[in-house]
Amino acid sequence: MKKVLVTGGAGFIGSHTCVELVEAGYLPVIVDDLRNSHERILAGLTRITGRDLPVHRVDCNDPEAMERVFTAEGPFHGVIHFAAYKSVNESVNEPLKYYTNNIGSLAVLIATAQRHALRRIVFSSSCAVYGQADRLPVDETAPAERTNSPYGFTKVACEHLLRDLAVSDPAWRMVLLRYFNPIGAHPSGLIGELPVGVPSNLVPYVVQAAAGRREALTIHGTDYDTPDGTCLRDYIHVVDLARAHVRALAHLDDERSANCSVFNVGTGRPASVKEVVDTFERVTGVRVPVRMGPRRPGDVASIYADTSRAAHDLGWRSEHDLGHALRHAWQWQQHLEAEGSDASIKRSGA
Ligand code: NAD
Ligand code: WQD
């Protein structure tokens, strides 16, 4: 069985990817110190996959700890690097934290991998690198350094690092995946997103407002140049996104492909904030209390993906629609409610 190192494998996207890796016959080896996850996600993974996956609770920035993981578990067929901080707002207030963890962990990982002759990586990038694209849907040839947050710059910097590495050493094989807006949860209701405190992302806020944990969702801006005045985004079901990683690993095996490839991972279908709320109410039958508010600083009006490269080169496209993703996000919230847990669960590492 091919072992794949999954940094950040206990996180939102990482945990769903571990499920799909097991389904596809890989053995994921998780490195995650649970700084933004929780034991419950590991327990959910065990229940879904029927296996106790190897988990190393170490900091990816710690070179000695990473060396020990490679020595104990290697050789790996490849690595998928999710571990990073991801809050745009927080990155504005604490840029050093973001540059240190997001770029530092990739540098440590690469150095360790090279020592162990591992040169295959799938990297979590973001549509944040595009900022407001000139043409929509945006494709991978668009300028990809227009971001305006420290978080976004860490992704731009990591992409540069990886591309430079691919040029300097053609033995490296890498896939950079630019995720759009991942939402939803596993249909089992056993794993999902664990937003810390008051969510800043739309869907976690919608489900918490619907559950009565928040007074009302504020729609940030209704005067955009979009069909209903609210922003357009490309919301992708996390299970579809997880499956794209399995395809990306297979792509690394295809020696005919370039040694560094970049793919958008979205649905290609834009949805407005109002459409998200309406769809949520339709598929769940639960009302979302809403109020209209001003624009949120830093938001782009519209961004959605041209997904033709991923369809052509990876043979991947999204299967779930917005309604599925929102229903699954609601099921996950209900699962948390049933456990009687606070939605802002204390992290074990916190
Ligand atoms: P997440 O916070 O749920 O998962 C990240 C995981 O990495 C967490 O479990 C955390 O504990 C772990 N981690 C972070 N730093 C670590 C370190 N130094 N050592 C060990 N473990 C560490 O985030 P996510 O939503 O699953 O995002 C995964 C990746 O995808 C990130 O790189 C993120 O920037 C990127 N991404 C996310 C989104 C999104 O909207 N969720 C969109 C685009 C890109
Ligand atoms: C979506 C829409 C808000 C909350 C972020 C990162 C991006 C990527 C994905 C990591 C916007 C509106 C939101 C609310 C609202 N992450 N909204 N009320 O900003 O598109 O992307 O996550 O790489 O880098 O920036 O996602 O979910 O925050 O917002 O009206 O309470 O919902 O204004 O139009 P965003 P989001």
CSV table of N, CA, C and O and ligand atoms in Angstrom, one decimal, residues 86 88 125-128 151 155 179-182 199-205 217-221 224 230-233 235 273 296 299-301 303, ligand 2:
chain,number,residue,atom,x,y,z
A,86,LYS,N,-5.0,29.9,8.0
A,86,LYS,CA,-5.8,30.2,6.8
A,86,LYS,C,-6.8,31.4,7.0
A,86,LYS,O,-7.6,31.7,6.1
A,88,VAL,N,-7.8,35.1,6.7
A,88,VAL,CA,-7.3,36.3,6.1
A,88,VAL,C,-7.3,37.5,7.1
A,88,VAL,O,-6.3,38.2,7.2
A,125,SER,N,-2.8,25.6,-2.5
A,125,SER,CA,-2.8,27.0,-2.7
A,125,SER,C,-4.3,27.5,-2.7
A,125,SER,O,-5.2,26.8,-2.3
A,126,SER,N,-4.5,28.7,-3.2
A,126,SER,CA,-5.8,29.4,-3.0
A,126,SER,C,-6.1,30.3,-4.1
A,126,SER,O,-5.2,30.9,-4.7
A,127,CYS,N,-7.4,30.5,-4.3
A,127,CYS,CA,-7.8,31.5,-5.3
A,127,CYS,C,-7.5,32.9,-4.8
A,127,CYS,O,-7.6,33.9,-5.6
A,128,ALA,N,-7.1,33.0,-3.5
A,128,ALA,CA,-6.7,34.3,-3.0
A,128,ALA,C,-5.6,34.9,-3.8
A,128,ALA,O,-5.4,36.1,-3.9
A,151,TYR,N,-1.9,36.6,4.4
A,151,TYR,CA,-2.2,35.2,4.1
A,151,TYR,C,-2.0,34.9,2.6
A,151,TYR,O,-1.4,33.9,2.2
A,155,LYS,N,0.7,32.3,0.3
A,155,LYS,CA,0.5,31.3,-0.8
A,155,LYS,C,1.2,31.7,-2.1
A,155,LYS,O,1.8,30.8,-2.7
A,179,TYR,N,-7.5,26.2,-4.5
A,179,TYR,CA,-8.9,26.0,-4.1
A,179,TYR,C,-9.7,27.3,-4.2
A,179,TYR,O,-9.2,28.3,-3.8
A,180,PHE,N,-10.9,27.2,-4.5
A,180,PHE,CA,-11.9,28.3,-4.5
A,180,PHE,C,-12.5,28.3,-3.0
A,180,PHE,O,-11.8,28.3,-2.1
A,181,ASN,N,-13.8,28.2,-2.9
A,181,ASN,CA,-14.4,28.3,-1.5
A,181,ASN,C,-14.9,27.0,-1.1
A,181,ASN,O,-16.0,26.6,-1.4
A,182,PRO,N,-14.0,26.2,-0.3
A,182,PRO,CA,-14.5,24.9,0.1
A,182,PRO,C,-15.5,25.0,1.2
A,182,PRO,O,-15.4,25.8,2.2
A,199,PRO,N,-17.3,32.8,13.3
A,199,PRO,CA,-16.8,32.5,12.0
A,199,PRO,C,-16.7,33.7,11.1
A,199,PRO,O,-17.6,34.6,11.2
A,200,SER,N,-15.7,33.8,10.3
A,200,SER,CA,-15.6,34.9,9.3
A,200,SER,C,-16.1,34.4,7.9
A,200,SER,O,-16.5,35.2,7.1
A,201,ASN,N,-16.0,33.1,7.7
A,201,ASN,CA,-16.5,32.6,6.4
A,201,ASN,C,-18.0,32.4,6.4
A,201,ASN,O,-18.6,32.2,7.4
A,202,LEU,N,-18.5,32.5,5.2
A,202,LEU,CA,-20.0,32.6,5.0
A,202,LEU,C,-20.7,31.4,5.5
A,202,LEU,O,-21.7,31.5,6.3
A,203,VAL,N,-20.4,30.2,5.0
A,203,VAL,CA,-21.2,29.0,5.3
A,203,VAL,C,-21.2,28.6,6.8
A,203,VAL,O,-22.2,28.4,7.4
A,204,PRO,N,-20.0,28.6,7.5
A,204,PRO,CA,-20.0,28.4,8.9
A,204,PRO,C,-20.9,29.4,9.7
A,204,PRO,O,-21.6,29.0,10.6
A,205,TYR,N,-21.0,30.6,9.2
A,205,TYR,CA,-21.8,31.6,9.8
A,205,TYR,C,-23.3,31.3,9.6
A,205,TYR,O,-24.2,31.4,10.4
A,217,LEU,N,-27.2,36.5,10.3
A,217,LEU,CA,-26.1,36.6,9.3
A,217,LEU,C,-26.1,38.0,8.8
A,217,LEU,O,-27.2,38.5,8.3
A,218,THR,N,-25.0,38.7,8.8
A,218,THR,CA,-24.9,40.0,8.1
A,218,THR,C,-24.4,39.8,6.7
A,218,THR,O,-23.3,39.1,6.5
A,219,ILE,N,-25.2,40.2,5.7
A,219,ILE,CA,-24.7,40.1,4.3
A,219,ILE,C,-23.8,41.3,4.0
A,219,ILE,O,-24.3,42.5,4.1
A,220,HIS,N,-22.6,41.1,3.7
A,220,HIS,CA,-21.6,42.1,3.6
A,220,HIS,C,-21.6,42.8,2.2
A,220,HIS,O,-20.9,42.4,1.3
A,221,GLY,N,-22.6,43.7,2.0
A,221,GLY,CA,-22.6,44.4,0.8
A,221,GLY,C,-23.7,43.9,-0.2
A,221,GLY,O,-23.7,42.7,-0.5
A,224,TYR,N,-22.9,45.5,-5.0
A,224,TYR,CA,-21.9,45.1,-6.0
A,224,TYR,C,-22.5,45.0,-7.4
A,224,TYR,O,-23.7,44.9,-7.5
A,230,THR,N,-25.0,41.1,-4.4
A,230,THR,CA,-24.1,40.5,-3.4
A,230,THR,C,-23.0,39.8,-4.2
A,230,THR,O,-23.1,39.5,-5.4
A,231,CYS,N,-21.9,39.5,-3.5
A,231,CYS,CA,-20.7,39.0,-4.1
A,231,CYS,C,-20.9,37.6,-4.7
A,231,CYS,O,-21.7,36.8,-4.1
A,232,LEU,N,-20.2,37.3,-5.8
A,232,LEU,CA,-20.2,35.9,-6.4
A,232,LEU,C,-18.9,35.2,-6.0
A,232,LEU,O,-17.8,35.7,-6.1
A,233,ARG,N,-19.1,33.9,-5.6
A,233,ARG,CA,-18.0,33.0,-5.3
A,233,ARG,C,-18.3,31.7,-5.9
A,233,ARG,O,-19.4,31.3,-6.3
A,235,TYR,N,-18.3,28.1,-4.7
A,235,TYR,CA,-18.3,27.2,-3.5
A,235,TYR,C,-18.2,25.8,-3.9
A,235,TYR,O,-19.1,25.2,-4.7
A,273,VAL,N,-24.1,35.6,-2.4
A,273,VAL,CA,-24.4,35.3,-1.0
A,273,VAL,C,-25.9,35.1,-0.8
A,273,VAL,O,-26.3,34.1,-0.1
A,296,ARG,N,-17.6,44.4,3.1
A,296,ARG,CA,-16.5,44.0,4.0
A,296,ARG,C,-15.2,44.4,3.3
A,296,ARG,O,-15.0,44.1,2.2
A,299,ASP,N,-12.9,42.5,0.3
A,299,ASP,CA,-13.7,41.6,-0.6
A,299,ASP,C,-13.6,41.9,-2.0
A,299,ASP,O,-13.8,43.1,-2.4
A,300,VAL,N,-13.4,40.9,-2.9
A,300,VAL,CA,-13.6,41.2,-4.3
A,300,VAL,C,-15.0,40.9,-4.7
A,300,VAL,O,-15.7,40.2,-4.0
A,301,ALA,N,-15.5,41.6,-5.7
A,301,ALA,CA,-16.9,41.4,-6.1
A,301,ALA,C,-17.2,40.0,-6.5
A,301,ALA,O,-18.2,39.4,-6.1
A,303,ILE,N,-15.5,36.1,-8.0
A,303,ILE,CA,-14.4,35.2,-8.5
A,303,ILE,C,-14.9,33.8,-8.6
A,303,ILE,O,-15.6,33.4,-7.7
B,2,WQD,C1,-17.7,34.6,1.0
B,2,WQD,C2,-18.8,35.7,0.7
B,2,WQD,C3,-18.4,37.7,1.9
B,2,WQD,C4,-19.4,36.1,5.8
B,2,WQD,C5,-12.0,33.3,1.9
B,2,WQD,C6,-10.5,33.7,1.7
B,2,WQD,C7,-9.9,32.9,0.5
B,2,WQD,C8,-10.2,31.4,0.7
B,2,WQD,C9,-11.6,31.1,0.8
B,2,WQD,C10,-8.3,30.4,1.9
B,2,WQD,C11,-18.1,37.1,0.6
B,2,WQD,C12,-19.8,37.1,2.3
B,2,WQD,C13,-19.2,36.3,4.5
B,2,WQD,C14,-20.6,36.8,6.4
B,2,WQD,C15,-21.1,37.6,4.2
B,2,WQD,N1,-9.5,30.9,1.8
B,2,WQD,N2,-20.0,37.0,3.7
B,2,WQD,N3,-21.4,37.5,5.6
B,2,WQD,O1,-13.7,35.9,1.5
B,2,WQD,O2,-14.5,34.6,-0.6
B,2,WQD,O3,-12.7,33.7,0.7
B,2,WQD,O4,-12.1,31.9,2.0
B,2,WQD,O5,-7.5,30.4,1.0
B,2,WQD,O6,-8.6,33.2,0.5
B,2,WQD,O7,-10.5,35.1,1.5
B,2,WQD,O8,-14.9,33.6,1.7
B,2,WQD,O9,-16.7,32.7,3.1
B,2,WQD,O10,-15.4,34.7,4.0
B,2,WQD,O11,-17.0,35.0,2.1
B,2,WQD,O12,-21.9,38.3,3.5
B,2,WQD,O13,-20.8,36.8,7.6
B,2,WQD,O14,-19.7,35.8,1.8
B,2,WQD,O15,-18.5,39.1,1.9
B,2,WQD,O16,-18.8,37.8,-0.4
B,2,WQD,P1,-14.0,34.6,0.8
B,2,WQD,P2,-16.0,34.0,2.8
